[in-house]
Coordinates of C-alpha atoms in Angstrom, one line a residue:
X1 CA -2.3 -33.3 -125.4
X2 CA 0.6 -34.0 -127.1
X3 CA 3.4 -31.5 -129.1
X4 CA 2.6 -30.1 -132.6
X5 CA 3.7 -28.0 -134.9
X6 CA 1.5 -25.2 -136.5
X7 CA 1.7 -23.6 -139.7
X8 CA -0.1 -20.4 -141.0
X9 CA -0.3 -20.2 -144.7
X10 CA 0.0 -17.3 -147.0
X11 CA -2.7 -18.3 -149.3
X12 CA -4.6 -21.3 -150.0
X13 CA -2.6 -23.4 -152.0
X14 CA 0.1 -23.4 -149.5
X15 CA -2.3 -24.6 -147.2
X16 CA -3.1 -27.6 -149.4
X17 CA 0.0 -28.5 -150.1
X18 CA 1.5 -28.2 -146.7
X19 CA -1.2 -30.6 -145.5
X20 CA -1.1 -32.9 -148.6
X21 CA 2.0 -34.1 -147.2
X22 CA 1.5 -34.1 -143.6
X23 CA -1.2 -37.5 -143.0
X24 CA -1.4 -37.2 -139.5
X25 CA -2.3 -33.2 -140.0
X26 CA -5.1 -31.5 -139.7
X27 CA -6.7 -27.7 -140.6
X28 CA -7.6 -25.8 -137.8
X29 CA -10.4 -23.4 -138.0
X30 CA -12.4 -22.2 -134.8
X31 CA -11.2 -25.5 -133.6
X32 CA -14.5 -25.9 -131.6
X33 CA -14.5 -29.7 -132.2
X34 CA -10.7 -30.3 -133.1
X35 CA -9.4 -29.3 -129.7
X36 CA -12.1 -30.6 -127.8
X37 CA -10.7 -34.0 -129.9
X38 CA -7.0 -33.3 -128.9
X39 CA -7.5 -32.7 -125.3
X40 CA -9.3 -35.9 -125.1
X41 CA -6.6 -37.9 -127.2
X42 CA -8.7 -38.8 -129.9
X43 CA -7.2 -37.0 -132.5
X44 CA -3.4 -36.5 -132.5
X45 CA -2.1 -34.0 -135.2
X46 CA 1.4 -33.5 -135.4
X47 CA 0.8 -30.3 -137.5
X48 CA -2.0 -27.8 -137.6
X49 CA -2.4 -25.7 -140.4
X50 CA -3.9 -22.4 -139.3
X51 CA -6.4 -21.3 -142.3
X52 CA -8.6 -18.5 -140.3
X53 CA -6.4 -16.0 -141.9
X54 CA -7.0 -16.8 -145.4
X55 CA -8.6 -13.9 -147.7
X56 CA -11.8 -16.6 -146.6
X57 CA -14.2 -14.6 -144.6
X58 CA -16.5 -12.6 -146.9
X59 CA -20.1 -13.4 -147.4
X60 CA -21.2 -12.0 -151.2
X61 CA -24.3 -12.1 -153.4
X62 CA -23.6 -13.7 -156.6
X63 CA -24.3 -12.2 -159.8
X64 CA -27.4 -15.0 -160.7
X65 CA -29.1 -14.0 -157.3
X66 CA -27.6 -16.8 -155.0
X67 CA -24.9 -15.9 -151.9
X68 CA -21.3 -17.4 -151.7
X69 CA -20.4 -18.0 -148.2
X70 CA -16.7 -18.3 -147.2
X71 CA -15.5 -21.1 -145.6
X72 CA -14.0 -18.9 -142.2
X73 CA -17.5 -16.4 -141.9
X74 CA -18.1 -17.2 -138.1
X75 CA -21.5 -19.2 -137.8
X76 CA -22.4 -15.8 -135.1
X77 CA -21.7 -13.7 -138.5
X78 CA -23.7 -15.7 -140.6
X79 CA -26.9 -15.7 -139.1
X80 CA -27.0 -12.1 -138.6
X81 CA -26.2 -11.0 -141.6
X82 CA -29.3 -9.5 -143.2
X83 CA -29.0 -11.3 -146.7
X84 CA -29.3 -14.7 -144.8
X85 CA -32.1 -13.4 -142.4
X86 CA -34.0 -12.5 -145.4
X87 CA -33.4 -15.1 -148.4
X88 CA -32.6 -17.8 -146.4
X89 CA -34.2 -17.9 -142.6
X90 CA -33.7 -21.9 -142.6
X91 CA -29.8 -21.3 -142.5
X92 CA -30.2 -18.4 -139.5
X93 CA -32.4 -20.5 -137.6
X94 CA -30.0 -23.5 -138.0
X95 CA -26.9 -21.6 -137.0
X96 CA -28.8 -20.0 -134.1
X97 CA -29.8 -23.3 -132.3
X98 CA -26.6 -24.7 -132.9
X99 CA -23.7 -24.7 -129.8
X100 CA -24.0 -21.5 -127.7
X101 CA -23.1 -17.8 -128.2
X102 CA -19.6 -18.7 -127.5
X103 CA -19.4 -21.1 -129.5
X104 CA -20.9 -19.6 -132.4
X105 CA -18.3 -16.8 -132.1
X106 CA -15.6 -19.1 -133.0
X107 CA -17.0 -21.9 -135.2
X108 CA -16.1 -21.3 -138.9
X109 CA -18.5 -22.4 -142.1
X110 CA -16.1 -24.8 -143.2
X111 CA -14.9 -26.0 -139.9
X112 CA -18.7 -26.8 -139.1
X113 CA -19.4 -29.0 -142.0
X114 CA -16.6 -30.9 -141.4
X115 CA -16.8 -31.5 -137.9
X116 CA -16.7 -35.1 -136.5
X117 CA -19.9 -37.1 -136.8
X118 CA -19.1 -38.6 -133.4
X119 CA -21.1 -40.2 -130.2
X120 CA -20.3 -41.1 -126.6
X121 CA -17.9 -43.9 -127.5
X122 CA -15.7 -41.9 -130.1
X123 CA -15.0 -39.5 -127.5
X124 CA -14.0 -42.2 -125.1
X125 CA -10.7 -43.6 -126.2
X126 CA -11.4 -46.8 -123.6
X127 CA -14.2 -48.1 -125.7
X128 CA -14.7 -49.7 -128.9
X129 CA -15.2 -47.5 -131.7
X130 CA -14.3 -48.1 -135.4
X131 CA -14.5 -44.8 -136.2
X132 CA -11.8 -43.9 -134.2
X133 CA -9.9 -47.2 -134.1
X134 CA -10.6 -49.1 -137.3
X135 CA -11.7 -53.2 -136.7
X136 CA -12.3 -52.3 -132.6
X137 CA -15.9 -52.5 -132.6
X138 CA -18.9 -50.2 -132.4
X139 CA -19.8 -50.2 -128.8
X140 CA -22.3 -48.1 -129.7
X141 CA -24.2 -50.9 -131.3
X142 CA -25.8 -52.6 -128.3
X143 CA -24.8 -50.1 -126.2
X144 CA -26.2 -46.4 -125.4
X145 CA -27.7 -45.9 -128.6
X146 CA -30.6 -43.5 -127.7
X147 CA -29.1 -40.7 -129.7
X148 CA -27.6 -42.0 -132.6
X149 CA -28.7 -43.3 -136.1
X150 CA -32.1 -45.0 -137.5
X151 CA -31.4 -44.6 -141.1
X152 CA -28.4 -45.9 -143.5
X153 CA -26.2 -47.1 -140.3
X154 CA -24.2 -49.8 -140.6
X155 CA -22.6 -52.7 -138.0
X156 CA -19.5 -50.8 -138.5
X157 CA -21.2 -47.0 -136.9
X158 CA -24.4 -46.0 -135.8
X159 CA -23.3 -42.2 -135.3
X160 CA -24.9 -38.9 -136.3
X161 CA -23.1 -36.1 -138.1
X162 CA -24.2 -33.5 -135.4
X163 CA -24.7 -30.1 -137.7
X164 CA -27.5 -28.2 -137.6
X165 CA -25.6 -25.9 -140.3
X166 CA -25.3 -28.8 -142.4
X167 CA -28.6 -29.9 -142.6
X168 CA -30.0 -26.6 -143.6
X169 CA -27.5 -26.5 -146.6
X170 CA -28.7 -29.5 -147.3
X171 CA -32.0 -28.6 -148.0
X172 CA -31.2 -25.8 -149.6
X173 CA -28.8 -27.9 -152.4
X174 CA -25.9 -25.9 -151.5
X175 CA -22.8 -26.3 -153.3
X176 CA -19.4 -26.6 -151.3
X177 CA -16.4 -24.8 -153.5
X178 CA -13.4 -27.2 -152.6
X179 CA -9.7 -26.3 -153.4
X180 CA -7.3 -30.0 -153.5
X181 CA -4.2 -31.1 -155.0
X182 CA -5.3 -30.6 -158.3
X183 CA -6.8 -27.1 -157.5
X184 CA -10.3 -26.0 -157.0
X185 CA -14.1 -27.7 -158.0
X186 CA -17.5 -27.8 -157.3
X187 CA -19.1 -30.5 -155.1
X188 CA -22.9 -30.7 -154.6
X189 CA -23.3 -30.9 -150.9
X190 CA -25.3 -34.3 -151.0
X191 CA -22.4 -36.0 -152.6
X192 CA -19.7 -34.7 -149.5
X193 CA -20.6 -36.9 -147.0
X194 CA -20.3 -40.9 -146.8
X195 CA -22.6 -43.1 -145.6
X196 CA -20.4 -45.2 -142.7
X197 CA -20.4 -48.8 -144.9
X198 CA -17.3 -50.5 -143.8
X199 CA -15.2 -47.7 -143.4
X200 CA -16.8 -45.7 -141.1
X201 CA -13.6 -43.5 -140.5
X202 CA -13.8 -42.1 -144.0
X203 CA -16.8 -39.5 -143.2
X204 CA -16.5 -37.4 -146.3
X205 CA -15.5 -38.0 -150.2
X206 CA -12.6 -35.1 -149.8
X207 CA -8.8 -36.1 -150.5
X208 CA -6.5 -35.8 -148.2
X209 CA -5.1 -31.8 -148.1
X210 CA -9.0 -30.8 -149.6
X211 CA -9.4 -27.8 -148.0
X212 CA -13.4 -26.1 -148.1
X213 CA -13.0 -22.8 -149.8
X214 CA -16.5 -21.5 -149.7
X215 CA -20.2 -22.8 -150.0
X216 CA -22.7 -20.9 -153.0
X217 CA -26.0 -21.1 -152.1
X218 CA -29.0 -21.1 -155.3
X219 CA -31.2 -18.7 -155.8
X220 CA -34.1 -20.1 -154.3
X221 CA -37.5 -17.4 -153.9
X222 CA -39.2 -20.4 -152.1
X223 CA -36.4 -20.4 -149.0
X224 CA -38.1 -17.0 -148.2
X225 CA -40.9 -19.2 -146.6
X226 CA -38.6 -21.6 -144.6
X227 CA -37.3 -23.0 -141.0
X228 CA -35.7 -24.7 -139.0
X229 CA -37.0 -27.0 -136.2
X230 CA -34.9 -28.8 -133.6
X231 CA -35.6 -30.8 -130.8
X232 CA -33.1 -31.6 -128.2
X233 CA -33.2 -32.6 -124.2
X234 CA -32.3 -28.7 -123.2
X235 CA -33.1 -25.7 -124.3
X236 CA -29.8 -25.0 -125.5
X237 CA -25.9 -26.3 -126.0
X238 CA -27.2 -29.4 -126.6
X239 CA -26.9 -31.9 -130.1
X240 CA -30.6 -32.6 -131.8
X241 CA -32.7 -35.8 -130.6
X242 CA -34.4 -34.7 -134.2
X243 CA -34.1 -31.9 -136.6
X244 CA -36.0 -30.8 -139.9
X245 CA -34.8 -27.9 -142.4
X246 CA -38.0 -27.2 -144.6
X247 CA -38.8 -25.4 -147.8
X248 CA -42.2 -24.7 -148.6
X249 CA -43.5 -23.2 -151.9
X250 CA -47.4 -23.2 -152.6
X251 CA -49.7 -22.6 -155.6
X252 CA -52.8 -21.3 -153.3
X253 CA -53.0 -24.6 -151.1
X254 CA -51.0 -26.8 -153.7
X255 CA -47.5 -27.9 -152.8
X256 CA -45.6 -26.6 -155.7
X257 CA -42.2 -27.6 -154.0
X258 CA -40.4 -28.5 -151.5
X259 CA -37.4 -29.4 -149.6
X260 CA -37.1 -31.2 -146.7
X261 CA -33.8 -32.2 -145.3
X262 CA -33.7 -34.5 -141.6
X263 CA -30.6 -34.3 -139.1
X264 CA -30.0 -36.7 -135.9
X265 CA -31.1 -39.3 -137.9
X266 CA -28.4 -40.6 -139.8
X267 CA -24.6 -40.1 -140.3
X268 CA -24.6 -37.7 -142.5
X269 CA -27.6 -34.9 -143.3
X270 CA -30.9 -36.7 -144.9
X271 CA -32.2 -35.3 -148.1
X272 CA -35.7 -36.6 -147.4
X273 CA -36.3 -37.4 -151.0
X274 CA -39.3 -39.6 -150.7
X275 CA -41.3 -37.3 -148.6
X276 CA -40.7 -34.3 -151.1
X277 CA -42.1 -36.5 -153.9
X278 CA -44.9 -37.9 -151.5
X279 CA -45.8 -33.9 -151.3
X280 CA -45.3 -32.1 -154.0
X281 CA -48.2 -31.5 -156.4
X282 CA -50.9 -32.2 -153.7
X283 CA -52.7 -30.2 -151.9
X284 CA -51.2 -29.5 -148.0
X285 CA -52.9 -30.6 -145.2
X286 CA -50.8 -32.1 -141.9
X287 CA -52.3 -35.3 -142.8
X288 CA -50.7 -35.2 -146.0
X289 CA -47.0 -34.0 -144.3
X290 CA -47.6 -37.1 -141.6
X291 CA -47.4 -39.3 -144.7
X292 CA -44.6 -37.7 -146.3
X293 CA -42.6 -38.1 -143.0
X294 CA -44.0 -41.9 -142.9
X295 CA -43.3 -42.6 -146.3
X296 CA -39.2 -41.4 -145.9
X297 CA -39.0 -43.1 -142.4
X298 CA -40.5 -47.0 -143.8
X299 CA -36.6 -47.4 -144.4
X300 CA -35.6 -46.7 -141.0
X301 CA -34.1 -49.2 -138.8
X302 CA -34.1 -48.1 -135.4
X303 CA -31.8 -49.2 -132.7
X304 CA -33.0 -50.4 -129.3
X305 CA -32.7 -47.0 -127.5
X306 CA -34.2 -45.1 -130.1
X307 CA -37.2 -46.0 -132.1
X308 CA -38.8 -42.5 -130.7
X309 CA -37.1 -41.0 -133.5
X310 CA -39.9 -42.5 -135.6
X311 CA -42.6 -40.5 -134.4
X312 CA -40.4 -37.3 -132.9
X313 CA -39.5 -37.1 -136.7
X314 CA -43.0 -37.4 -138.0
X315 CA -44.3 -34.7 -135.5
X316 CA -41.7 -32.2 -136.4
X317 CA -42.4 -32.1 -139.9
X318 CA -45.6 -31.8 -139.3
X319 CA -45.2 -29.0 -137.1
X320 CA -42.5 -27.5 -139.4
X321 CA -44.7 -27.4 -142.7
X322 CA -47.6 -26.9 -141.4
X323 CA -46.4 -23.6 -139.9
X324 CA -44.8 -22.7 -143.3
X325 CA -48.3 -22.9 -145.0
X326 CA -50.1 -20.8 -142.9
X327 CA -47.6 -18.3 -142.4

């Protein structure tokens, strides 16, 4: 690991502007991912910009009935806090499969949405990676690609953004409060991340300096009656092979909404868009949640370690709805 300086703002402006000047910089949070990145050598900051003590840690209900979640609440925090439990299980169950205790304890709100989507050969700074090195390759490609991406990849990056966090806010349509250069907005969650294209290094649409100030989720009666399902090689510690987040609203046996958000499949969280649609209106039956899954996944393009995906991803929303609608 190499020198760096580090920097701990008074309040959140410094912060951006400190790190609007500094481009090899980089905000430091839990650090969970970004040190793990240093020691290896595949990020080299020559500043870190220390936001944990920012006024950033509350978790408040909002007056219209949603929650605002700061961007440094510990993911441990989060999913016990009661107004999560209750409103939202999706987002407890998320946080609690993600990482381990330990982990959890450090990892910040903000700092786990904007972790590295990454795989085997972004970590390694010996192999090809565009990501990491732009024009080098994706070894990933034709390599060991068991894990990685069967939807809206590219030749450039085949990796998956690996929160379970994220995908649950997803679902949910969070909004992520953002504070930049030109101070603070509003950014729909589904329009923060990039699909890899050509410029796989560019994971998110924030400006340099952004900094995540907080996320606000909607008040949403139906995420009463909703989970979180993730499959993964152990039973813990470990990134998903396949993940679901799942809102399930019914009119007797009708589906009167849903939301259904997919992670491990893609580089960034999947809105599964057509398999809402395919649902809602109809009455449930698994049959009819097998299709849904079938009708999202016809735009897949699996690599050729991992055309399991296909049917892992089918089974869990089965499995995932189906337990919603009889609960």
């Amino acid at each position: 690991m190499r020198a760096f300086r580090y920097h701990r703002p008074a309040d959140v402006a410094e912060a951006v502007a400190v790190l609007a000047a500094e481009p090899q910089g980089a905000y430091l949070g839990g650090g969970t991912n970004l040190v793990d990145l240093m020691k290896l050598g595949v990020q080299r900051p020559d500043v870190l910009v220390d936001v944990t003590r920012l006024p950033l840690d509350t978790v408040e209900e909002v007056p219209d009935g949603g929650l605002r979640i700061g961007a440094t609440v510990r993911n441990s925090d989060l999913a016990a806090h009661p107004v999560v439990r209750r409103d939202y299980p999706v987002l407890a169950r998320a946080l609690l499969a993600a990482a381990s205790g330990q982990l959890r304890n450090m990892a910040t709100t903000g700092g786990n949405l904007l972790q590295r989507t990454r795989c085997v050969y972004f970590q390694d700074t010996g192999k090809a990676c565009n990501k990491r090195e732009p024009g080098s390759g994706c070894a990933a490609l034709h390599g060991q690609n068991r894990d990685l991406a069967v939807l809206d990849w590219s030749e450039q990056c085949v990796a998956t953004h690996p929160s379970d966090l994220a995908v649950a806010l997803t679902a949910l349509g969070t909004v992520v409060e953002v504070h930049g250069a030109d101070g603070p907005r509003d950014i729909p969650i589904a329009e923060l991340y990039r699909s890899p294209g050509a410029h796989p290094e560019r994971e998110t649409t924030l400006t340099r300096g952004t900094l995540i100030t907080a996320v606000r989720l909607p008040p949403l009666p139906a995420a009463r009656r909703s989970t979180y399902l993730k499959v993964r090689d152990r039973a813990s510690f470990a990134f998903a092979a396949g993940s679901v987040a799942a809102v399930l609203d019914l009119d007797g046996d009708v589906v009167r909404d849903v939301r259904l958000a997919y992670g491990a499949v893609a580089h960034r969280p999947w809105r599964a868009y057509r398999a809402e649609e395919e649902l809602r209106g109809r009455p449930f039956s698994p049959e009819l949640a097998a299709r849904a899954a079938d009708a999202e996944l016809a735009q897949a393009r699996p690599l050729r370690h991992n055309g399991f995906k296909l049917p892992l991803t089918r089974a869990i929303t089965v499995r995932a709805l189906t337990e919603l609608a009889s609960s």
